[in-house]
Coordinates of C-alpha atoms and ligand atoms in Angstrom, one line a residue:
M1 CA 73.3 95.0 72.7
I2 CA 73.5 98.7 72.1
A3 CA 69.9 99.2 73.1
C4 CA 70.8 97.3 76.3
L5 CA 73.8 99.5 77.0
G6 CA 71.7 102.6 76.4
R7 CA 69.3 101.5 79.1
I8 CA 72.1 100.9 81.5
V9 CA 73.5 104.4 80.9
H10 CA 70.1 105.8 81.2
D11 CA 69.3 103.9 84.5
S12 CA 72.6 104.9 86.1
D13 CA 71.9 108.6 85.2
A14 CA 68.5 108.3 86.8
E15 CA 70.0 106.7 89.8
S16 CA 72.5 109.4 90.3
K17 CA 69.7 112.0 89.8
L18 CA 67.7 110.2 92.5
D19 CA 70.7 110.1 94.8
D20 CA 71.0 113.9 94.3
D21 CA 67.4 114.3 95.2
V22 CA 67.8 112.2 98.3
S23 CA 70.7 114.3 99.5
T24 CA 68.9 117.5 98.7
I25 CA 65.8 116.5 100.6
F26 CA 67.9 115.2 103.5
N27 CA 69.7 118.5 103.8
S28 CA 66.6 120.6 103.3
L29 CA 64.8 118.6 106.1
N30 CA 67.9 118.9 108.3
L31 CA 67.3 115.3 109.4
Q32 CA 69.2 113.6 112.2
G33 CA 68.0 110.2 111.0
S34 CA 68.3 108.9 107.4
I35 CA 66.4 108.9 104.2
E36 CA 66.3 106.7 101.1
N37 CA 64.4 106.4 97.9
G38 CA 61.2 104.6 97.9
D39 CA 61.6 101.2 96.2
V40 CA 58.9 98.9 94.9
S41 CA 60.6 96.0 96.6
G42 CA 61.5 97.8 99.8
I43 CA 59.8 97.3 103.2
A44 CA 57.7 100.4 102.8
S45 CA 55.8 99.0 99.8
K46 CA 54.9 95.8 101.5
D47 CA 52.9 94.6 104.5
F48 CA 52.0 91.4 106.3
G49 CA 48.8 91.0 104.3
G50 CA 50.7 90.6 101.0
L51 CA 47.7 91.9 99.1
Y52 CA 48.7 95.4 98.2
S53 CA 51.9 97.1 97.1
V54 CA 52.5 100.8 96.3
K55 CA 55.7 102.7 95.8
P56 CA 56.5 105.5 98.3
L57 CA 58.6 108.5 97.3
Y58 CA 61.0 108.2 100.2
L59 CA 61.5 106.0 103.2
I60 CA 62.6 108.0 106.2
R61 CA 64.3 106.6 109.4
P62 CA 63.8 109.4 111.9
S63 CA 65.9 109.8 115.0
G64 CA 62.9 111.0 116.9
A65 CA 59.9 113.4 117.1
E66 CA 61.8 116.4 115.8
D67 CA 62.7 114.6 112.6
I68 CA 59.1 113.4 112.2
S69 CA 57.8 116.9 112.8
R70 CA 60.1 118.3 110.0
V71 CA 59.0 115.6 107.6
V72 CA 55.3 116.4 108.2
K73 CA 55.8 120.1 107.9
A74 CA 57.7 119.6 104.6
A75 CA 54.9 117.4 103.3
A76 CA 52.4 120.1 104.2
G77 CA 54.3 122.5 101.9
T78 CA 54.2 120.2 98.9
P79 CA 50.9 119.6 97.1
H80 CA 49.6 116.0 97.2
L81 CA 52.4 114.7 99.5
T82 CA 51.3 112.4 102.3
V83 CA 53.0 110.8 105.3
A84 CA 52.5 107.3 106.6
A85 CA 54.0 106.1 109.9
R86 CA 55.0 102.5 109.5
G87 CA 55.1 100.5 112.7
N88 CA 56.2 97.0 111.8
G89 CA 54.0 96.8 108.7
H90 CA 51.8 94.1 110.1
S91 CA 48.7 95.6 108.6
I92 CA 46.8 93.6 106.0
N93 CA 45.5 96.1 103.5
G94 CA 48.2 98.7 103.0
Q95 CA 47.2 100.8 105.9
A96 CA 50.8 101.8 106.7
M97 CA 51.7 102.6 103.0
A98 CA 51.8 106.0 101.2
D99 CA 51.6 105.9 97.5
G100 CA 54.1 108.5 96.2
G101 CA 54.5 109.8 99.8
Y102 CA 56.8 109.7 102.7
V103 CA 56.9 106.5 104.8
I104 CA 58.3 106.9 108.3
D105 CA 59.9 103.8 109.6
M106 CA 59.0 104.1 113.3
R107 CA 61.3 101.1 114.2
S108 CA 64.3 103.5 114.0
T109 CA 63.0 105.3 117.1
G110 CA 62.3 102.0 119.0
E111 CA 65.0 102.7 121.6
N112 CA 64.2 106.3 122.2
H113 CA 62.4 106.1 125.5
F114 CA 62.5 103.6 128.3
K115 CA 61.8 105.2 131.6
L116 CA 60.1 103.8 134.7
L117 CA 57.8 106.2 136.6
T118 CA 55.3 106.1 139.4
V119 CA 52.1 107.9 138.6
N120 CA 49.5 108.2 141.4
G121 CA 51.3 105.4 143.2
S122 CA 51.2 103.0 140.2
P123 CA 54.1 102.0 138.0
C124 CA 54.2 103.1 134.4
I125 CA 56.8 102.9 131.6
D126 CA 57.5 105.5 128.9
V127 CA 58.2 103.8 125.7
S128 CA 58.7 104.8 122.1
G129 CA 55.8 104.6 119.7
G130 CA 58.2 102.6 117.4
A131 CA 59.1 100.1 120.1
L132 CA 58.1 96.5 119.6
W133 CA 55.9 95.1 122.4
E134 CA 58.2 92.0 122.6
D135 CA 61.1 94.4 123.5
V136 CA 58.9 96.2 126.0
L137 CA 58.0 92.9 127.6
R138 CA 61.6 91.6 127.8
R139 CA 63.0 94.9 129.2
C140 CA 60.2 95.5 131.7
V141 CA 60.4 91.9 133.1
S142 CA 64.2 91.6 133.2
R143 CA 64.9 95.0 134.6
F144 CA 62.0 95.7 136.9
G145 CA 60.0 92.4 137.3
L146 CA 57.0 94.4 135.9
A147 CA 54.9 94.1 132.8
P148 CA 52.1 95.9 130.9
R149 CA 48.7 94.5 131.8
S150 CA 47.0 94.2 128.4
W151 CA 48.6 92.6 125.3
T152 CA 48.1 91.4 121.8
D153 CA 48.6 87.7 121.0
Y154 CA 51.6 88.5 118.9
L155 CA 54.2 90.9 120.1
S156 CA 56.3 91.8 117.0
L157 CA 53.9 94.8 116.6
T158 CA 54.8 98.4 117.6
V159 CA 53.3 100.3 120.5
G160 CA 52.1 103.1 118.1
G161 CA 50.7 100.5 115.6
T162 CA 48.5 98.7 118.1
L163 CA 47.5 101.9 120.0
S164 CA 46.2 103.3 116.7
N165 CA 43.8 100.3 116.5
A166 CA 43.0 99.1 120.0
G167 CA 45.3 96.2 120.9
V168 CA 43.3 93.2 122.1
S169 CA 44.1 89.8 123.7
G170 CA 42.9 87.5 126.4
Q171 CA 43.6 90.1 129.2
A172 CA 41.3 92.7 127.6
F173 CA 38.2 91.4 129.4
R174 CA 39.8 92.5 132.7
Y175 CA 42.0 95.5 131.8
G176 CA 40.4 96.7 128.6
P177 CA 42.4 96.9 125.3
Q178 CA 45.8 98.4 125.2
T179 CA 44.2 101.8 124.5
S180 CA 42.7 101.6 128.0
N181 CA 46.1 101.1 129.5
V182 CA 48.0 104.2 128.6
T183 CA 47.9 107.5 130.5
E184 CA 49.9 109.9 128.3
L185 CA 51.1 110.1 124.7
E186 CA 53.5 112.3 122.8
V187 CA 52.1 112.9 119.3
V188 CA 53.3 114.7 116.2
T189 CA 50.1 116.0 114.7
G190 CA 49.3 116.5 111.0
K191 CA 50.4 120.1 111.4
G192 CA 53.8 118.9 112.6
D193 CA 53.3 120.0 116.2
I194 CA 54.9 117.9 118.9
T195 CA 52.2 117.6 121.6
V196 CA 52.0 115.8 124.9
C197 CA 48.5 114.7 125.6
S198 CA 46.5 112.8 128.3
E199 CA 43.1 112.6 129.8
T200 CA 43.5 116.1 131.2
Q201 CA 46.0 117.7 128.8
N202 CA 44.9 118.0 125.2
P203 CA 42.3 115.3 125.8
E204 CA 40.8 115.5 122.2
L205 CA 44.2 114.6 120.7
F206 CA 44.8 111.9 123.4
F207 CA 41.5 110.1 122.9
G208 CA 41.5 110.8 119.2
A209 CA 44.9 109.2 118.6
L210 CA 43.9 106.1 120.6
G211 CA 42.2 103.8 118.1
G212 CA 42.5 106.7 115.6
L213 CA 44.0 104.7 112.7
G214 CA 46.9 107.1 112.6
Q215 CA 44.6 109.9 111.4
F216 CA 45.4 112.6 113.9
G217 CA 49.0 112.2 114.7
I218 CA 52.0 110.0 114.9
I219 CA 52.5 108.5 118.4
T220 CA 56.2 109.0 119.3
R221 CA 55.9 108.1 123.0
A222 CA 53.4 106.3 125.2
R223 CA 53.1 106.0 128.9
V224 CA 52.0 102.4 129.6
K225 CA 50.5 101.1 132.9
L226 CA 52.5 98.2 134.5
Q227 CA 51.8 95.5 137.0
L228 CA 53.9 92.9 138.8
A229 CA 54.9 90.2 136.3
P230 CA 54.1 86.7 137.4
D231 CA 56.8 84.0 136.9
M232 CA 54.7 81.2 135.5
V233 CA 51.4 80.5 133.7
R234 CA 49.2 77.4 133.7
W235 CA 48.1 77.4 130.0
I236 CA 44.9 75.4 129.5
R237 CA 42.5 74.5 126.6
V238 CA 39.1 72.9 127.1
V239 CA 36.9 71.7 124.2
Y240 CA 33.2 72.3 123.6
A241 CA 30.9 70.6 121.1
E242 CA 28.1 73.1 121.5
F243 CA 28.4 76.8 120.8
E244 CA 25.9 77.7 123.5
E245 CA 27.9 75.9 126.2
F246 CA 31.2 77.5 124.9
T247 CA 29.7 81.0 125.0
R248 CA 28.0 80.5 128.4
D249 CA 31.3 79.6 130.0
A250 CA 33.3 82.2 128.2
E251 CA 30.8 85.0 129.2
F252 CA 30.8 83.6 132.8
L253 CA 34.6 83.8 133.0
V254 CA 34.9 87.3 131.7
S255 CA 32.2 88.6 134.0
Q256 CA 33.8 87.3 137.3
K257 CA 35.8 89.2 139.8
E258 CA 39.6 89.2 139.4
D259 CA 40.3 86.4 142.0
E260 CA 37.4 84.3 140.8
S261 CA 38.5 83.8 137.2
F262 CA 41.5 83.2 134.9
D263 CA 44.0 85.9 134.0
Y264 CA 43.5 85.3 130.3
V265 CA 40.4 84.1 128.4
E266 CA 40.3 83.5 124.6
G267 CA 38.3 81.1 122.4
F268 CA 38.8 79.4 119.1
V269 CA 36.8 77.5 116.5
F270 CA 38.3 74.4 114.9
C271 CA 37.2 71.6 112.5
N272 CA 35.8 68.4 113.7
N273 CA 38.2 66.2 111.8
D274 CA 41.9 65.1 111.8
D275 CA 43.2 67.9 109.5
P276 CA 46.6 68.9 111.0
V277 CA 46.1 72.6 110.6
N278 CA 42.4 73.1 111.0
G279 CA 41.2 70.1 113.0
W280 CA 41.8 68.1 116.3
P281 CA 45.7 68.2 116.1
S282 CA 45.6 72.0 116.3
V283 CA 44.2 71.9 119.9
Q284 CA 46.7 70.0 122.0
L285 CA 49.2 72.1 123.9
N286 CA 51.4 69.2 124.8
P287 CA 52.5 67.0 121.9
D288 CA 52.5 64.0 124.2
Q289 CA 48.7 64.4 124.8
E290 CA 46.6 63.2 121.9
F291 CA 43.2 64.6 121.1
N292 CA 40.8 61.7 121.6
P293 CA 37.6 62.3 119.5
A294 CA 35.9 59.3 121.2
H295 CA 35.1 61.8 124.0
L296 CA 33.0 63.9 121.6
P297 CA 29.2 63.5 121.8
Q298 CA 27.3 62.0 118.8
T299 CA 25.6 65.4 118.3
A300 CA 28.9 67.2 117.6
G301 CA 28.7 69.2 114.3
P302 CA 31.3 70.2 111.7
V303 CA 33.0 72.6 113.9
L304 CA 34.1 72.5 117.6
Y305 CA 35.3 75.2 120.0
F306 CA 37.9 75.5 122.7
L307 CA 38.5 78.0 125.4
E308 CA 42.1 79.0 125.9
L309 CA 42.8 80.0 129.5
A310 CA 45.8 81.1 131.6
F311 CA 46.3 81.2 135.3
H312 CA 49.3 83.3 136.6
Y313 CA 51.4 82.2 139.5
R314 CA 54.7 82.8 141.2
N315 CA 57.6 80.4 141.6
S316 CA 57.1 80.7 145.4
D317 CA 53.5 79.4 145.2
Q318 CA 53.1 75.8 146.4
P319 CA 52.3 73.5 143.4
S320 CA 49.3 72.1 145.4
T321 CA 47.9 75.6 145.9
V322 CA 48.1 76.3 142.1
D323 CA 46.6 72.9 141.3
M324 CA 43.7 73.5 143.7
A325 CA 43.0 77.0 142.4
V326 CA 43.0 75.8 138.8
S327 CA 40.9 72.8 139.6
R328 CA 38.3 74.9 141.3
L329 CA 38.1 77.3 138.3
V330 CA 38.1 74.5 135.7
G331 CA 35.6 72.5 137.8
G332 CA 32.9 75.1 137.2
L333 CA 33.1 74.7 133.4
G334 CA 30.9 72.6 131.1
F335 CA 33.4 71.4 128.5
V336 CA 33.5 67.9 127.1
D337 CA 34.8 65.4 129.7
G338 CA 38.3 64.3 128.9
L339 CA 39.0 67.1 126.4
I340 CA 41.4 69.2 128.4
S341 CA 45.0 70.0 127.6
Q342 CA 47.4 71.9 129.9
V343 CA 51.0 72.9 130.3
D344 CA 53.0 75.1 132.6
V345 CA 55.2 77.7 130.9
S346 CA 57.1 80.8 131.9
Y347 CA 55.1 84.1 131.7
M348 CA 57.4 85.3 128.9
G349 CA 57.1 81.9 127.2
F350 CA 53.3 82.3 127.3
L351 CA 53.3 85.8 125.9
L352 CA 55.8 84.9 123.2
R353 CA 53.8 81.8 122.1
V354 CA 52.9 83.2 118.7
K355 CA 56.6 84.0 118.1
R356 CA 57.3 80.3 118.3
A357 CA 54.4 79.6 115.9
E358 CA 56.0 82.3 113.6
Q359 CA 59.4 80.5 113.7
D360 CA 57.7 77.2 112.8
A361 CA 55.7 78.8 110.0
K362 CA 58.8 80.5 108.6
A363 CA 60.6 77.2 108.7
N364 CA 58.0 75.6 106.6
G365 CA 57.5 78.5 104.3
V366 CA 53.9 79.6 105.1
W367 CA 54.5 82.7 107.2
D368 CA 55.2 84.8 104.1
N369 CA 52.1 83.6 102.3
P370 CA 49.4 86.3 101.7
H371 CA 47.1 86.9 104.6
P372 CA 43.6 87.9 103.6
W373 CA 42.5 88.3 107.3
L374 CA 39.2 89.4 108.6
N375 CA 38.7 90.8 112.1
L376 CA 35.3 91.8 113.5
F377 CA 33.6 92.8 116.7
V378 CA 30.2 91.1 116.8
S379 CA 27.6 91.9 119.5
K380 CA 26.5 89.1 121.9
S381 CA 23.0 89.5 120.6
D382 CA 24.0 88.3 117.1
I383 CA 26.8 85.9 117.8
V384 CA 24.6 82.7 117.6
E385 CA 23.4 83.7 114.2
F386 CA 27.0 84.5 113.2
D387 CA 28.1 81.1 114.4
Q388 CA 25.3 79.3 112.5
T389 CA 26.0 81.0 109.2
V390 CA 29.7 81.8 109.2
F391 CA 31.4 79.1 111.3
K392 CA 29.0 76.3 110.7
K393 CA 28.5 76.9 107.0
M394 CA 30.8 79.4 105.2
V395 CA 34.1 78.4 106.8
K396 CA 33.2 75.0 108.2
N397 CA 36.1 73.4 106.4
G398 CA 38.7 75.7 108.0
I399 CA 40.6 78.6 106.7
G400 CA 44.2 77.3 106.9
G401 CA 44.9 79.3 110.0
P402 CA 43.4 80.1 113.4
M403 CA 39.7 81.2 113.9
L404 CA 39.3 83.2 117.1
I405 CA 36.2 84.1 119.0
Y406 CA 36.0 85.4 122.5
P407 CA 34.0 87.9 124.5
L408 CA 35.0 91.4 125.6
L409 CA 33.3 93.9 127.9
R410 CA 32.4 97.3 126.5
S411 CA 32.7 98.9 130.0
K412 CA 36.4 98.3 129.8
W413 CA 36.7 100.5 126.7
D414 CA 36.8 104.2 126.9
S415 CA 34.1 105.7 124.6
R416 CA 36.1 108.8 124.2
T417 CA 38.7 107.0 122.1
S418 CA 38.2 106.7 118.3
V419 CA 37.6 102.9 118.3
A420 CA 34.2 102.0 116.9
L421 CA 32.4 99.2 118.8
P422 CA 29.0 97.4 118.6
E423 CA 26.3 98.3 121.0
G424 CA 25.7 96.2 124.2
E425 CA 28.0 95.3 127.1
I426 CA 29.3 92.0 125.8
F427 CA 30.6 91.7 122.2
Y428 CA 32.9 89.1 120.6
I429 CA 36.1 89.6 118.7
V430 CA 36.1 87.3 115.7
A431 CA 39.3 86.8 113.8
L432 CA 39.7 84.7 110.6
L433 CA 43.5 84.5 110.2
R434 CA 44.0 82.9 106.8
F435 CA 47.3 81.8 105.4
V436 CA 46.7 81.4 101.7
P437 CA 49.3 80.2 99.1
K438 CA 50.1 82.9 96.5
G439 CA 47.8 82.5 93.4
P440 CA 44.2 82.8 92.4
S441 CA 42.9 81.4 95.7
V442 CA 43.9 84.7 97.4
E443 CA 41.3 86.7 95.5
K444 CA 38.7 84.0 96.3
K445 CA 39.4 84.4 100.0
V446 CA 39.3 88.2 99.8
A447 CA 35.9 87.7 98.1
E448 CA 34.8 85.3 100.8
N449 CA 35.6 87.9 103.5
R450 CA 33.7 90.5 101.5
E451 CA 30.7 88.1 101.4
I452 CA 30.8 87.7 105.2
V453 CA 30.8 91.5 105.7
K454 CA 28.0 91.9 103.2
W455 CA 26.0 89.3 104.9
C456 CA 26.5 91.0 108.3
I457 CA 25.3 94.3 106.8
K458 CA 22.3 92.6 105.0
E459 CA 21.2 90.8 108.1
G460 CA 21.5 94.0 110.2
L461 CA 24.0 92.5 112.6
D462 CA 25.3 94.7 115.3
F463 CA 29.0 94.5 114.3
K464 CA 32.1 96.6 113.5
L465 CA 35.2 95.7 111.6
Y466 CA 38.3 95.6 113.8
L467 CA 41.4 96.8 111.9
P468 CA 38.9 98.2 109.5
H469 CA 39.4 98.4 105.8
Y470 CA 37.0 100.3 103.6
R471 CA 37.4 102.3 100.4
A472 CA 34.3 104.4 100.2
K473 CA 33.6 107.3 102.4
E474 CA 30.0 106.1 102.9
D475 CA 31.4 102.8 104.4
W476 CA 33.6 104.8 106.8
K477 CA 30.6 106.9 107.8
R478 CA 28.6 103.7 108.5
H479 CA 31.5 102.2 110.3
F480 CA 31.8 105.2 112.7
G481 CA 28.1 105.7 112.9
N482 CA 27.3 108.5 115.4
Q483 CA 31.0 108.9 116.1
W484 CA 31.7 110.1 112.5
T485 CA 31.1 113.8 113.2
R486 CA 33.6 113.7 116.1
F487 CA 36.1 111.8 113.9
E488 CA 35.8 114.4 111.1
K489 CA 36.1 117.2 113.6
R490 CA 39.3 115.7 115.1
K491 CA 40.7 115.4 111.6
A492 CA 40.0 119.0 110.8
N493 CA 41.7 120.0 114.1
F494 CA 44.8 117.9 114.0
D495 CA 45.4 117.0 110.4
P496 CA 43.4 119.5 108.3
M497 CA 45.3 118.8 105.1
A498 CA 44.8 115.0 105.5
I499 CA 48.5 114.4 105.3
L500 CA 48.7 111.4 107.7
A501 CA 48.0 107.7 107.2
P502 CA 46.7 107.8 103.6
G503 CA 46.8 104.0 103.4
Q504 CA 43.6 104.0 105.6
R505 CA 41.8 105.6 102.7
I506 CA 39.4 107.7 104.9
F507 CA 40.3 111.2 103.9
K508 CA 41.8 112.7 100.7
R509 CA 44.8 115.0 100.9
T510 CA 43.8 118.7 100.4
N511 CA 46.0 121.7 99.9
Q512 CA 44.4 124.1 102.3
Ligands
LIG601 P1 51.5 99.1 111.0 O1 50.8 98.0 110.3 O2 52.8 99.4 110.6 O3 50.5 100.4 111.1 C1 49.1 100.3 111.3 C2 48.5 101.6 111.2 O4 48.9 102.5 112.2 C3 48.9 102.4 109.9 O5 47.8 103.2 109.5 C4 50.0 103.2 110.4 O6 50.2 104.4 109.5 C5 49.6 103.6 111.8 N1 50.7 103.7 112.7 C6 51.8 102.9 112.8 N2 52.6 103.4 113.8 C7 52.0 104.5 114.2 C8 52.3 105.5 115.2 N3 53.5 105.4 116.0 N4 51.5 106.5 115.4 C9 50.4 106.7 114.7 N5 50.0 105.8 113.7 C10 50.8 104.7 113.5 N6 45.9 93.0 116.9 C11 45.3 92.9 118.1 O7 44.7 93.8 118.6 N7 45.4 91.7 118.8 C12 46.2 90.7 118.4 O8 46.3 89.7 119.1 C13 46.8 90.8 117.1 N8 47.6 89.8 116.7 C14 48.2 89.9 115.5 C15 49.0 88.9 115.0 C16 49.7 89.0 113.8 C17 50.6 87.8 113.4 C18 49.5 90.1 113.1 C19 50.2 90.3 111.7 C20 48.7 91.2 113.5 C21 48.1 91.1 114.7 N9 47.3 92.1 115.2 C22 46.7 92.0 116.4 C23 47.0 93.3 114.4 C24 47.9 94.4 114.7 O9 47.5 95.0 115.9 C25 47.8 95.5 113.7 O10 48.0 95.0 112.4 C26 48.7 96.7 113.9 O11 48.4 97.7 113.1 C27 50.1 96.2 113.5 O12 51.0 97.0 114.2 P2 52.2 97.5 113.4 O13 53.1 98.1 114.4 O14 52.8 96.6 112.4 O15 51.5 98.7 112.6

């Protein structure tokens, strides 16, 4: 009992000492926002992956770029201190964490900017790096009838978080990733400088920060290109038994001119069985339509494929005109007869489709499971081999979550950004989005991902990890290939003491 009391007294002493520390640091930083102690169970020590946890020193909720600049400058003056911007913490491998460092909760700046502009005759919106894309969508559509052109599938991600990677979805074949759809950034560099940059103003910082994994600066504002938002979307899924037919149609659709294709093209792999998560029931968009496996050819293997397509239209369009346009596009495809599913939904309903899946997954308790996800870009030249080994063998029984595969065009990406891509004009994004119950199977799935990457390297596949995660410098060098020198130079210019984004584990903090 006495021992117990002793501990309580000791703990409360420690707590008040920490409170003193917090107010001292708050005052010395002269913050407009707020600061609290790092906590092992707090948001800054967790991410969506659920695989890693580290304790930060402080969690800071800045009011804007000036606060962020002060924090970075203060970290520069203290040996070993690092700073991680945390968007919405939807990384998998601790990328937005800072062990013993400052974590900046960018969400507190989410409302900072929201200004419509016309640049060279085209509409753009200035938004905060800490804004959620779903809020950008809602506000742009409801206030201006406009919307960004390029998305991610899930929109509870921050502008700065996805721009630091690439930001890819089914519109990227036409407009490029989100990194190809911004014209200006405001960035707080690793020296604490608040710098506006664009293609013509500080271009090294602009292109460095895009896809830069947070290494060169913290994005506090982005200027995003907009287009007229459609009212409605015809959302379609068509099923393929053969990989060659699936890829032929997918590549055909992404290579067509704007008015000769869909507005969104993605693809998925699923199991040829009645498993509710991994199999046939996962395909149908309309619960009233059943997947009828009798349509499948005898030759169908353990996995099947579907293309997910979207056609935009306006409320004022005649239904017959929409039907005709969709029929013409679908009519050119070689999917399995009878295996088509379609619904009409609002444009916002379509873009927020994963939000609904999130709500369902939260309701049945699987959303918060660990997520040992693996995302890769694989060159068209190696995608058949990848399908044969990975989809048809390694994960043929499903992964307890979606498996995505769809083509992208390299010409829509700007090679001046920091994103590393495979060679060749067409490459595929492959995403294995596992939801794994807590326990020993998590480590097994992490190991399975490692095996896939090892196999890609061993076979000499032309591939890159997307949302990359490596620990060794040698792996990072291989990842960036001939872009490594440029990446290192940018680091030396904009964050010479390697203060920023330590959770990426690319550079070690130095004191010079
Ligand atoms: P965080 O995870 O918080 O941060 C990611 C990295 O960026 C960290 O290193 C962090 O330090 C840095 N960072 C964060 N904010 C800033 C900033 N303002 N300036 C500089 N650096 C910053 N990605 C796609 O491309 N397409 C998809 O369709 C897609 N779907 C997804 C669906 C789900 C359910 C999830 C969980 C993720 C998905 N992602 C997708 C991946 C997502 O783009 C990345 O995980 C992204 O990093 C998450 O954004 P975030 O705002 O949570 O960033």
